[in-house]
Short mmCIF file of C-alpha atoms and ligand atoms in Angstrom, two decimals:
data_model
loop_
_atom_site.label_atom_id
_atom_site.label_comp_id
_atom_site.label_asym_id
_atom_site.label_seq_id
_atom_site.Cartn_x
_atom_site.Cartn_y
_atom_site.Cartn_z
CA MET C 1 37.44 95.49 85.65
CA SER C 2 35.02 92.99 86.21
CA THR C 3 32.58 92.52 89.02
CA ASP C 4 34.78 89.93 90.85
CA ALA C 5 37.45 92.11 90.78
CA GLN C 6 35.78 95.18 91.41
CA ALA C 7 33.48 92.80 94.63
CA ALA C 8 37.58 92.59 96.03
CA ILE C 9 38.44 96.04 95.87
CA ALA C 10 34.89 96.82 97.37
CA ARG C 11 37.15 95.25 100.47
CA LEU C 12 39.31 97.76 101.20
CA ARG C 13 38.76 100.27 104.12
CA ASP C 14 40.30 103.18 102.59
CA SER C 15 39.30 103.27 98.90
CA GLY C 16 42.09 106.48 98.93
CA LEU C 17 45.05 103.77 98.60
CA LEU C 18 44.15 102.45 95.19
CA LYS C 19 46.29 104.85 93.43
CA SER C 20 46.87 104.14 89.57
CA LYS C 21 49.22 106.87 88.44
CA GLY C 22 53.46 106.86 88.72
CA LEU C 23 54.44 109.91 92.16
CA VAL C 24 57.04 111.87 90.72
CA GLY C 25 57.98 114.95 93.01
CA GLY C 26 55.14 114.96 95.28
CA LYS C 27 52.11 114.63 92.38
CA TRP C 28 50.31 111.44 90.73
CA VAL C 29 50.84 111.04 87.33
CA ASP C 30 50.11 109.29 84.27
CA SER C 31 52.17 108.53 81.59
CA TYR C 32 53.45 110.93 79.39
CA ASP C 33 52.03 109.52 76.22
CA GLY C 34 49.12 108.42 77.85
CA LYS C 35 49.96 104.26 77.89
CA THR C 36 49.11 101.87 79.96
CA VAL C 37 49.85 98.22 81.68
CA GLN C 38 47.58 96.92 83.24
CA VAL C 39 48.10 95.09 87.25
CA GLN C 40 46.00 91.33 87.03
CA ASN C 41 45.15 88.97 89.55
CA PRO C 42 47.05 86.06 88.86
CA ALA C 43 44.03 83.81 90.37
CA THR C 44 41.08 85.12 88.34
CA GLY C 45 42.84 86.73 85.29
CA ASP C 46 40.69 90.07 86.31
CA VAL C 47 42.19 93.16 85.84
CA ILE C 48 41.80 95.17 88.93
CA ALA C 49 43.54 98.53 87.63
CA ASN C 50 45.32 100.28 84.55
CA VAL C 51 48.58 101.95 85.80
CA PRO C 52 50.90 104.51 83.77
CA CYS C 53 53.49 102.83 81.11
CA MET C 54 56.10 105.28 81.77
CA GLY C 55 60.21 105.32 80.52
CA LYS C 56 63.41 107.57 79.83
CA ARG C 57 61.63 111.15 80.38
CA GLU C 58 58.89 110.50 83.40
CA THR C 59 62.09 108.76 85.19
CA ASP C 60 64.16 111.53 84.17
CA ASP C 61 62.18 114.49 86.41
CA ALA C 62 61.66 111.90 89.26
CA ILE C 63 65.23 111.61 89.28
CA SER C 64 65.77 116.00 88.98
CA SER C 65 63.27 116.06 92.21
CA ALA C 66 64.64 113.10 94.11
CA TYR C 67 67.90 115.25 93.03
CA ASN C 68 66.80 118.71 94.09
CA THR C 69 65.12 117.33 97.33
CA PHE C 70 67.96 115.69 98.37
CA TYR C 71 69.25 119.34 99.39
CA SER C 72 66.88 120.00 101.96
CA TRP C 73 65.82 116.34 103.02
CA SER C 74 69.82 115.53 103.60
CA LYS C 75 70.03 118.15 106.29
CA ARG C 76 67.12 117.55 108.48
CA THR C 77 68.17 116.86 111.85
CA ALA C 78 67.98 112.67 112.24
CA SER C 79 65.36 112.86 114.69
CA GLU C 80 63.03 114.78 111.81
CA ARG C 81 63.79 112.16 109.48
CA SER C 82 63.87 109.61 112.08
CA LYS C 83 59.76 110.54 113.24
CA CYS C 84 58.32 110.54 109.76
CA LEU C 85 59.62 107.37 108.99
CA ARG C 86 58.27 106.23 112.25
CA LYS C 87 55.04 107.75 111.43
CA TRP C 88 54.59 106.07 108.42
CA TYR C 89 55.68 103.46 110.17
CA ASP C 90 52.67 103.52 112.09
CA LEU C 91 50.29 104.52 108.48
CA ILE C 92 51.72 101.05 107.27
CA VAL C 93 50.48 98.89 110.24
CA SER C 94 47.19 100.94 110.81
CA HIS C 95 46.50 100.04 107.51
CA LYS C 96 47.88 96.69 107.19
CA GLU C 97 44.56 94.72 105.96
CA ASP C 98 44.26 96.43 103.10
CA LEU C 99 47.71 96.23 102.08
CA ALA C 100 47.70 93.14 102.95
CA LEU C 101 44.55 92.99 100.38
CA LEU C 102 46.27 94.93 97.51
CA ILE C 103 49.15 91.85 97.66
CA THR C 104 47.02 89.39 97.40
CA LEU C 105 44.80 90.69 94.76
CA GLU C 106 48.10 91.48 92.44
CA GLN C 107 50.30 88.54 93.11
CA GLY C 108 48.33 86.24 94.96
CA LYS C 109 49.93 84.92 97.98
CA PRO C 110 47.30 83.99 100.84
CA LEU C 111 46.10 86.87 102.86
CA LYS C 112 46.94 85.38 106.40
CA GLU C 113 51.20 85.36 104.40
CA ALA C 114 50.26 88.87 103.27
CA LEU C 115 49.78 90.02 106.42
CA GLY C 116 52.98 88.69 107.55
CA GLU C 117 54.91 90.38 104.82
CA VAL C 118 53.14 93.60 105.80
CA SER C 119 54.70 93.10 109.19
CA TYR C 120 57.75 92.49 108.06
CA GLY C 121 57.80 94.66 105.18
CA ALA C 122 57.25 97.39 108.02
CA ALA C 123 59.47 96.83 110.74
CA PHE C 124 61.97 97.81 108.50
CA ILE C 125 60.81 101.11 108.26
CA GLU C 126 60.44 101.02 112.23
CA PHE C 127 64.10 100.36 112.29
CA PHE C 128 66.07 102.69 110.00
CA ALA C 129 63.39 105.16 112.01
CA GLU C 130 65.17 103.89 114.89
CA GLU C 131 69.08 103.13 113.34
CA ALA C 132 68.87 106.93 112.29
CA LYS C 133 69.59 108.73 115.16
CA ARG C 134 72.89 106.07 115.47
CA ILE C 135 74.69 107.33 112.41
CA TYR C 136 77.93 107.64 114.41
CA GLY C 137 80.80 108.86 112.70
CA ASP C 138 84.95 108.40 114.03
CA ILE C 139 87.83 110.30 115.73
CA ILE C 140 90.89 109.03 114.99
CA PRO C 141 93.85 109.57 116.64
CA PRO C 142 96.08 112.25 114.94
CA THR C 143 99.19 111.61 113.66
CA SER C 144 100.54 114.51 114.90
CA SER C 145 99.51 117.32 117.51
CA ASP C 146 98.65 119.96 115.47
CA ARG C 147 95.77 117.88 113.59
CA ARG C 148 92.75 116.46 114.13
CA LEU C 149 91.17 113.41 112.47
CA PHE C 150 87.48 112.78 111.65
CA VAL C 151 85.34 109.90 109.92
CA LEU C 152 81.91 111.22 108.74
CA LYS C 153 79.16 109.15 107.90
CA GLN C 154 76.81 111.49 104.99
CA PRO C 155 74.00 109.37 102.55
CA VAL C 156 74.91 108.91 99.16
CA GLY C 157 72.97 110.68 97.22
CA VAL C 158 69.72 109.89 95.01
CA VAL C 159 69.08 106.10 95.30
CA GLY C 160 66.88 104.41 92.50
CA ALA C 161 66.05 101.15 93.81
CA ILE C 162 64.18 98.53 91.10
CA THR C 163 62.13 95.85 93.23
CA PRO C 164 60.59 92.34 92.72
CA TRP C 165 57.06 91.15 92.44
CA ASN C 166 57.35 88.26 94.91
CA PHE C 167 57.62 90.63 98.18
CA PRO C 168 56.02 93.88 96.22
CA LEU C 169 56.20 95.81 100.06
CA ALA C 170 59.21 94.19 101.94
CA MET C 171 61.49 94.83 99.20
CA ILE C 172 60.72 98.01 98.51
CA THR C 173 60.81 99.12 102.52
CA ARG C 174 64.03 97.04 103.41
CA LYS C 175 65.81 99.04 100.75
CA VAL C 176 64.10 103.16 101.09
CA GLY C 177 63.70 102.67 104.87
CA PRO C 178 67.28 102.83 105.11
CA ALA C 179 67.73 105.21 102.17
CA LEU C 180 65.78 107.79 103.84
CA ALA C 181 66.91 107.58 107.19
CA CYS C 182 70.19 108.58 106.71
CA GLY C 183 68.93 111.01 103.84
CA CYS C 184 69.57 110.24 100.83
CA THR C 185 65.91 110.44 98.74
CA VAL C 186 64.98 107.48 96.34
CA ILE C 187 63.62 106.45 92.88
CA VAL C 188 61.74 103.24 93.25
CA LYS C 189 60.50 100.94 90.51
CA PRO C 190 58.35 98.21 91.37
CA SER C 191 57.76 94.92 89.61
CA GLU C 192 55.31 95.65 86.65
CA TYR C 193 52.70 92.93 88.21
CA THR C 194 52.76 94.15 91.52
CA PRO C 195 52.31 98.09 91.40
CA LEU C 196 49.55 99.21 93.86
CA THR C 197 51.11 98.26 97.23
CA ALA C 198 54.27 100.48 95.57
CA LEU C 199 52.29 103.20 95.06
CA ALA C 200 49.64 102.50 98.80
CA ALA C 201 52.84 102.80 100.70
CA ALA C 202 53.91 105.54 98.49
CA ASP C 203 50.84 107.44 99.46
CA LEU C 204 50.63 106.98 103.12
CA ALA C 205 54.77 107.82 103.06
CA LEU C 206 52.87 111.86 101.65
CA GLN C 207 50.81 110.93 104.57
CA ALA C 208 53.85 110.41 107.02
CA GLY C 209 55.63 113.52 105.94
CA ILE C 210 57.89 112.23 103.87
CA PRO C 211 58.51 115.45 101.68
CA PRO C 212 57.38 115.34 98.46
CA GLY C 213 60.28 114.10 96.17
CA ALA C 214 62.15 112.25 98.44
CA LEU C 215 60.16 109.35 97.69
CA ASN C 216 59.38 108.39 93.79
CA VAL C 217 57.48 106.05 91.70
CA VAL C 218 57.44 104.98 88.36
CA MET C 219 56.63 101.67 86.50
CA GLY C 220 56.41 100.49 83.36
CA ASN C 221 58.92 99.88 80.37
CA ALA C 222 61.44 98.34 83.23
CA PRO C 223 64.33 98.72 80.67
CA ASP C 224 64.10 102.64 79.96
CA ILE C 225 63.41 103.59 83.30
CA GLY C 226 66.55 100.86 83.93
CA ASP C 227 68.60 102.58 81.57
CA SER C 228 67.41 106.17 82.75
CA LEU C 229 69.04 105.90 86.21
CA LEU C 230 71.78 103.88 84.97
CA GLN C 231 73.23 106.77 82.89
CA SER C 232 72.31 110.09 85.40
CA THR C 233 75.30 111.30 86.74
CA GLN C 234 72.82 112.40 89.74
CA VAL C 235 72.01 109.12 90.75
CA ARG C 236 74.67 107.67 92.90
CA LYS C 237 73.16 104.25 93.73
CA ILE C 238 71.58 101.14 92.88
CA THR C 239 69.98 98.68 95.17
CA PHE C 240 68.32 95.91 93.32
CA THR C 241 66.30 92.53 94.53
CA GLY C 242 65.78 90.71 91.27
CA SER C 243 66.59 88.03 89.14
CA THR C 244 70.86 87.58 88.44
CA ALA C 245 70.65 88.28 84.80
CA VAL C 246 69.00 91.52 85.12
CA GLY C 247 71.51 92.54 88.28
CA LYS C 248 74.72 91.67 86.40
CA LYS C 249 73.43 94.00 83.23
CA LEU C 250 72.53 96.80 86.06
CA MET C 251 76.31 96.31 87.49
CA ALA C 252 77.64 96.43 84.28
CA GLY C 253 75.34 99.64 83.15
CA SER C 254 76.66 101.00 86.68
CA ALA C 255 80.31 101.36 85.47
CA ASN C 256 80.02 104.04 83.07
CA THR C 257 78.95 106.81 86.10
CA VAL C 258 80.73 104.45 88.92
CA LYS C 259 77.62 104.07 90.83
CA LYS C 260 77.52 102.52 94.43
CA VAL C 261 75.79 99.04 93.72
CA SER C 262 74.15 96.34 95.79
CA LEU C 263 72.02 92.94 94.44
CA GLU C 264 70.01 91.18 96.43
CA LEU C 265 70.07 88.02 93.26
CA GLY C 266 68.85 84.83 92.53
CA GLY C 267 69.93 81.26 95.28
CA ASN C 268 70.05 77.88 94.77
CA ALA C 269 69.12 77.31 98.44
CA PRO C 270 70.25 73.27 99.77
CA CYS C 271 68.20 71.97 102.60
CA ILE C 272 70.29 70.09 104.43
CA VAL C 273 68.84 67.25 106.92
CA PHE C 274 70.76 65.03 108.15
CA ASP C 275 70.38 61.82 109.98
CA ASP C 276 69.97 62.99 113.37
CA ALA C 277 67.65 65.42 113.13
CA ASP C 278 64.43 66.09 115.21
CA LEU C 279 62.01 64.72 112.07
CA ASP C 280 59.30 66.95 113.05
CA VAL C 281 61.50 69.89 113.28
CA ALA C 282 63.03 69.07 109.77
CA VAL C 283 59.85 68.36 108.41
CA LYS C 284 58.02 72.18 109.49
CA GLY C 285 61.58 73.80 108.46
CA SER C 286 61.51 72.28 104.90
CA LEU C 287 57.82 73.02 104.56
CA ALA C 288 58.23 76.48 105.43
CA ALA C 289 61.00 77.10 104.11
CA LYS C 290 60.24 75.47 100.23
CA PHE C 291 56.73 76.17 100.39
CA ARG C 292 56.11 80.07 101.76
CA ASN C 293 54.99 81.65 98.96
CA SER C 294 54.08 78.98 96.68
CA GLY C 295 57.99 78.47 96.46
CA GLN C 296 58.50 81.88 94.47
CA THR C 297 61.64 83.76 96.62
CA CYS C 298 65.38 83.70 96.56
CA VAL C 299 65.89 81.51 99.75
CA CYS C 300 62.48 79.30 99.62
CA ALA C 301 64.92 75.32 99.85
CA ASN C 302 65.38 74.79 95.94
CA ARG C 303 67.78 71.65 96.80
CA ILE C 304 66.07 69.52 99.60
CA LEU C 305 69.23 67.29 100.35
CA VAL C 306 68.47 64.29 102.86
CA GLN C 307 71.14 61.57 104.66
CA GLU C 308 70.03 57.89 103.93
CA GLY C 309 69.45 56.94 106.95
CA ILE C 310 66.42 59.56 107.24
CA TYR C 311 65.26 59.40 103.64
CA ASP C 312 62.52 57.04 103.90
CA GLU C 313 61.25 58.64 106.56
CA PHE C 314 61.71 62.34 105.99
CA ALA C 315 59.95 61.85 102.69
CA ASN C 316 56.53 60.31 104.31
CA ALA C 317 56.46 62.95 106.60
CA LEU C 318 57.38 65.55 104.48
CA THR C 319 54.30 64.11 101.58
CA LYS C 320 52.06 63.76 104.51
CA ALA C 321 52.64 67.89 105.61
CA VAL C 322 52.41 69.07 101.94
CA GLN C 323 49.62 67.01 101.14
CA ASN C 324 47.65 69.06 103.56
CA LEU C 325 48.38 72.16 101.54
CA GLN C 326 45.24 73.76 100.60
CA VAL C 327 45.65 75.30 97.17
CA GLY C 328 43.54 78.32 95.74
CA ASN C 329 42.89 82.04 95.53
CA GLY C 330 44.85 84.03 98.56
CA LEU C 331 41.36 85.23 99.55
CA VAL C 332 40.01 81.99 100.78
CA GLU C 333 40.21 81.50 104.20
CA GLY C 334 42.47 78.11 104.29
CA VAL C 335 44.38 78.46 101.40
CA VAL C 336 48.03 78.44 102.16
CA GLN C 337 49.70 78.03 98.43
CA GLY C 338 48.11 80.96 96.07
CA PRO C 339 48.72 80.48 91.89
CA LEU C 340 52.10 81.12 90.39
CA ILE C 341 52.56 85.13 89.38
CA ASN C 342 52.35 84.43 85.77
CA GLU C 343 51.85 81.25 82.77
CA ALA C 344 56.35 81.87 81.98
CA ALA C 345 56.61 80.32 85.82
CA VAL C 346 54.56 77.22 84.89
CA GLU C 347 56.11 76.77 82.03
CA LYS C 348 59.75 76.93 83.74
CA VAL C 349 58.11 74.64 86.42
CA GLU C 350 57.19 71.91 83.96
CA LYS C 351 60.27 71.85 82.25
CA PHE C 352 62.42 71.75 85.20
CA VAL C 353 60.22 68.49 86.23
CA ASN C 354 59.78 66.75 83.39
CA ASP C 355 63.92 66.82 83.04
CA ALA C 356 64.16 65.38 86.46
CA THR C 357 61.56 62.76 85.64
CA SER C 358 63.69 62.05 82.26
CA LYS C 359 66.65 61.79 84.21
CA GLY C 360 65.17 59.05 86.50
CA ALA C 361 63.42 60.97 89.11
CA ASN C 362 60.76 60.17 90.46
CA VAL C 363 57.22 62.07 91.51
CA ILE C 364 56.35 61.27 95.01
CA LEU C 365 53.48 63.87 94.84
CA GLY C 366 51.41 66.75 92.37
CA GLY C 367 54.02 66.70 89.55
CA LYS C 368 51.23 69.16 87.81
CA ARG C 369 49.29 71.58 86.96
CA HIS C 370 46.51 72.34 89.31
CA SER C 371 42.89 70.86 88.74
CA LEU C 372 41.89 74.87 89.51
CA GLY C 373 43.32 75.98 86.24
CA MET C 374 44.99 79.60 85.67
CA THR C 375 48.79 79.31 87.01
CA PHE C 376 48.11 76.79 89.57
CA TYR C 377 50.81 74.75 90.70
CA GLU C 378 50.15 71.28 92.61
CA PRO C 379 52.42 71.12 95.29
CA THR C 380 55.20 68.11 94.17
CA ILE C 381 58.07 66.42 95.99
CA LEU C 382 60.41 64.82 93.40
CA GLY C 383 62.71 61.36 94.80
CA ASN C 384 65.63 60.45 93.55
CA VAL C 385 67.15 63.91 92.59
CA ASN C 386 70.74 64.14 91.50
CA SER C 387 72.70 67.38 90.82
CA GLU C 388 72.59 67.22 87.14
CA MET C 389 69.11 68.12 87.20
CA LEU C 390 67.73 71.44 86.30
CA VAL C 391 65.98 71.45 89.16
CA SER C 392 69.07 71.53 91.57
CA ARG C 393 71.41 73.47 88.60
CA GLU C 394 68.50 76.26 88.54
CA GLU C 395 66.26 77.92 90.61
CA VAL C 396 62.80 76.57 90.52
CA PHE C 397 60.98 79.30 91.74
CA GLY C 398 57.44 77.10 92.57
CA PRO C 399 55.94 75.08 94.90
CA VAL C 400 58.83 71.92 93.70
CA ALA C 401 60.66 69.84 97.19
CA PRO C 402 63.29 67.75 94.99
CA LEU C 403 65.11 65.33 97.46
CA LEU C 404 68.34 64.65 96.90
CA PRO C 405 69.89 61.61 98.88
CA PHE C 406 73.22 61.94 100.51
CA LYS C 407 75.31 59.50 102.03
CA THR C 408 78.14 61.86 104.63
CA GLU C 409 78.70 65.35 105.44
CA GLU C 410 81.49 65.70 103.67
CA GLU C 411 79.21 65.04 100.39
CA ALA C 412 76.28 67.00 101.53
CA ILE C 413 79.25 70.08 102.17
CA LYS C 414 80.30 68.97 98.60
CA ILE C 415 76.79 68.98 97.27
CA ALA C 416 75.95 72.37 98.93
CA ASN C 417 78.64 74.59 97.44
CA ASP C 418 78.71 72.92 93.90
CA THR C 419 76.56 76.42 92.59
CA ASN C 420 77.39 79.60 91.49
CA ALA C 421 74.70 81.02 94.04
CA GLY C 422 75.07 81.79 97.45
CA LEU C 423 72.26 82.98 98.74
CA ALA C 424 70.33 81.10 101.92
CA ALA C 425 70.88 77.84 103.44
CA TYR C 426 69.34 75.99 105.98
CA ILE C 427 70.24 72.52 108.20
CA PHE C 428 68.94 70.27 110.52
CA THR C 429 70.54 68.34 112.80
CA LYS C 430 70.30 68.17 117.33
CA SER C 431 74.20 67.76 117.04
CA ILE C 432 75.69 71.11 117.79
CA PRO C 433 79.19 70.50 116.36
CA ARG C 434 78.07 69.15 113.23
CA SER C 435 75.61 72.89 112.86
CA TRP C 436 78.71 74.75 113.64
CA ARG C 437 80.69 72.60 111.39
CA VAL C 438 78.58 72.68 108.53
CA SER C 439 76.93 75.91 109.17
CA GLU C 440 81.19 77.85 108.41
CA ALA C 441 81.82 75.37 105.42
CA LEU C 442 78.49 76.33 103.74
CA GLU C 443 78.91 79.62 101.08
CA TYR C 444 76.30 81.15 101.55
CA GLY C 445 75.31 84.29 103.47
CA LEU C 446 72.07 83.19 105.14
CA VAL C 447 72.48 79.92 107.52
CA GLY C 448 69.33 78.54 109.77
CA VAL C 449 69.71 75.79 111.76
CA ASN C 450 67.21 73.97 112.34
CA GLU C 451 64.61 77.06 111.22
CA GLY C 452 63.79 77.35 107.53
CA LEU C 453 62.53 81.29 108.19
CA ILE C 454 65.08 82.85 109.39
CA SER C 455 65.13 86.45 107.95
CA THR C 456 64.29 89.67 109.97
CA GLU C 457 65.16 93.14 109.93
CA VAL C 458 67.35 93.00 112.71
CA ALA C 459 69.92 90.44 110.91
CA PRO C 460 71.88 91.09 107.58
CA PHE C 461 70.48 89.73 104.48
CA GLY C 462 72.47 88.97 101.35
CA GLY C 463 74.80 86.84 99.44
CA ALA C 464 77.54 85.49 98.84
CA LYS C 465 79.22 84.31 95.25
CA GLN C 466 76.67 85.05 92.24
CA SER C 467 73.67 85.96 94.63
CA GLY C 468 74.11 89.06 95.19
CA LEU C 469 76.50 92.28 96.97
CA GLY C 470 75.46 94.04 100.50
CA ARG C 471 73.71 93.69 103.01
CA GLU C 472 69.90 94.21 103.72
CA GLY C 473 68.46 94.88 107.47
CA SER C 474 70.44 95.39 110.10
CA LYS C 475 72.99 98.14 111.55
CA TYR C 476 74.93 96.95 108.42
CA GLY C 477 72.07 97.49 106.05
CA ILE C 478 72.67 100.94 106.05
CA ASP C 479 76.15 101.14 105.97
CA GLU C 480 75.00 100.95 101.73
CA TYR C 481 73.68 104.34 101.36
CA LEU C 482 76.12 106.09 103.99
CA GLU C 483 79.54 107.56 102.17
CA LEU C 484 82.32 107.89 104.34
CA LYS C 485 84.12 111.06 104.60
CA TYR C 486 87.72 111.45 105.98
CA VAL C 487 88.09 115.15 107.09
CA CYS C 488 91.98 116.22 108.48
CA MET C 489 92.11 119.58 110.17
CA GLY C 490 95.81 120.32 110.14
CA ASN C 491 97.66 123.65 111.48
CA LEU C 492 95.59 123.88 115.17
CA GLU C 493 98.67 124.81 116.79
CA ALA C 494 99.36 128.06 114.21
P1 LIG F 501 61.81 88.68 88.59
O1 LIG F 501 61.42 87.31 87.38
O2 LIG F 501 61.63 88.17 89.85
O3 LIG F 501 60.74 89.30 87.58
P2 LIG F 501 63.56 90.30 87.09
O4 LIG F 501 65.04 90.67 87.46
O5 LIG F 501 63.22 90.28 85.95
O6 LIG F 501 63.52 89.37 88.03
O7 LIG F 501 62.45 91.58 87.57
C1 LIG F 501 62.98 92.50 88.58
C2 LIG F 501 62.83 94.22 88.59
O8 LIG F 501 63.62 94.47 87.53
C3 LIG F 501 61.77 94.30 88.07
O9 LIG F 501 60.62 95.31 88.66
C4 LIG F 501 61.56 94.59 86.78
O10 LIG F 501 61.19 95.12 86.25
C5 LIG F 501 63.64 94.62 86.23
N1 LIG F 501 64.01 95.22 85.28
C6 LIG F 501 64.49 94.27 84.65
N2 LIG F 501 64.57 94.23 83.57
C7 LIG F 501 65.49 95.49 83.61
C8 LIG F 501 65.93 96.11 82.86
N3 LIG F 501 66.73 96.07 82.25
N4 LIG F 501 66.74 97.22 83.68
C9 LIG F 501 66.04 97.46 84.94
N5 LIG F 501 65.09 97.26 85.88
C10 LIG F 501 65.02 95.78 84.29
#
């Protein structure tokens, strides 16, 4: 570890939270062949830790442990599970500075944003601690007088949760919170780029009294770990956030053992600014929807559609706002744009920007790598983008705001829906009738009206079309981890 990395790690208030082993059956373990993977700080290239490069054997053991623990955990009362989750929530909150530091170190987002992720991520644990006590079944009026019909809701069983690097904590708590709340046990496979936050959170879960084996963490060889989870008949559910390509593989791989599947996949969010929008609200909302996490979220505005009458004014105002975004190491006060996760991410952004400019788009701001080097990219605005350009067809996952001019509401809806993705969409307008019309016409799972940041633990998050299956958060989010059982009690008058 370099001295810079050591100095950063020394800022942890509780150094015990820096774990560099996997968690299987409540024990911190190395990979069985001793191989490791490096975890790097994307802002500096420093190696922060080496974590075990695990594969099939370690995952098989984690599955056995989760399977054995399922019987005891699912039999605890809802109130007991709720208390453990609440304690976990309290521990996450009391360690929020440390968790945020780990997020910034391994993922790159600014510390303030990382703190926001910790609060957001913790909120799922709190919400599902409460929801654990509200998993009600039904009594159905019987079809004959000597019968009684019941619907029970029971935990689905062992869950494999595969998560990405862009929200190292929140993508885990959204899955593990509802799973543990209803009595499932879990094997988490965090991204190899960001395992340290996951391991720290798992350590806090153990401290909270969540029993050994209820929450396991393995990382390393993603396809091997994935195959082990998919092939096991003991794993009854796969929950995944990540790329559409990997999501499709996991869905296909789940077919053989007919697992329940929920997927949060890529988006291609349109952000539609109408002539009748409040300019300040539209700029603030678009800025937040586009540049949060340096554009690396699946709900980030990918295409900013701007009506002709407001195009120039909006482009100028957005440019002024984006010019002020300070780029740098997320640990530095005032920085609001961190690095991209890796070199491949920067190359993708470069490719999309070159494609757009070669087809007639103009660079209004930025448009190249940042002078800071590493994987920093300048916050960028492209003008006169059209639907044929790569930047409109696919997720750029970087700090690039493409502006697409349009004339009518019908045209905007058509452009917005002309994609296989359907996760988030945003509209900016002062008209209430238009807000309703356009919200209903958009083929998306989430719509923000005059708001650029809309995710919350109390509302259902998930996509339409190829953006995924199922919902996370809210009262709906727990259904993904429950199986319905119909019980018919007969011959009651015998
Ligand atoms: P991203 O591009 O956001 O990293 P990925 O879909 O590649 O999205 O990764 C999301 C998660 O899926 C990560 O934890 C990654 O390691 C994991 N992953 C990638 N390939 C596979 C696979 N074949 N089987 C299981 N998990 C995988």
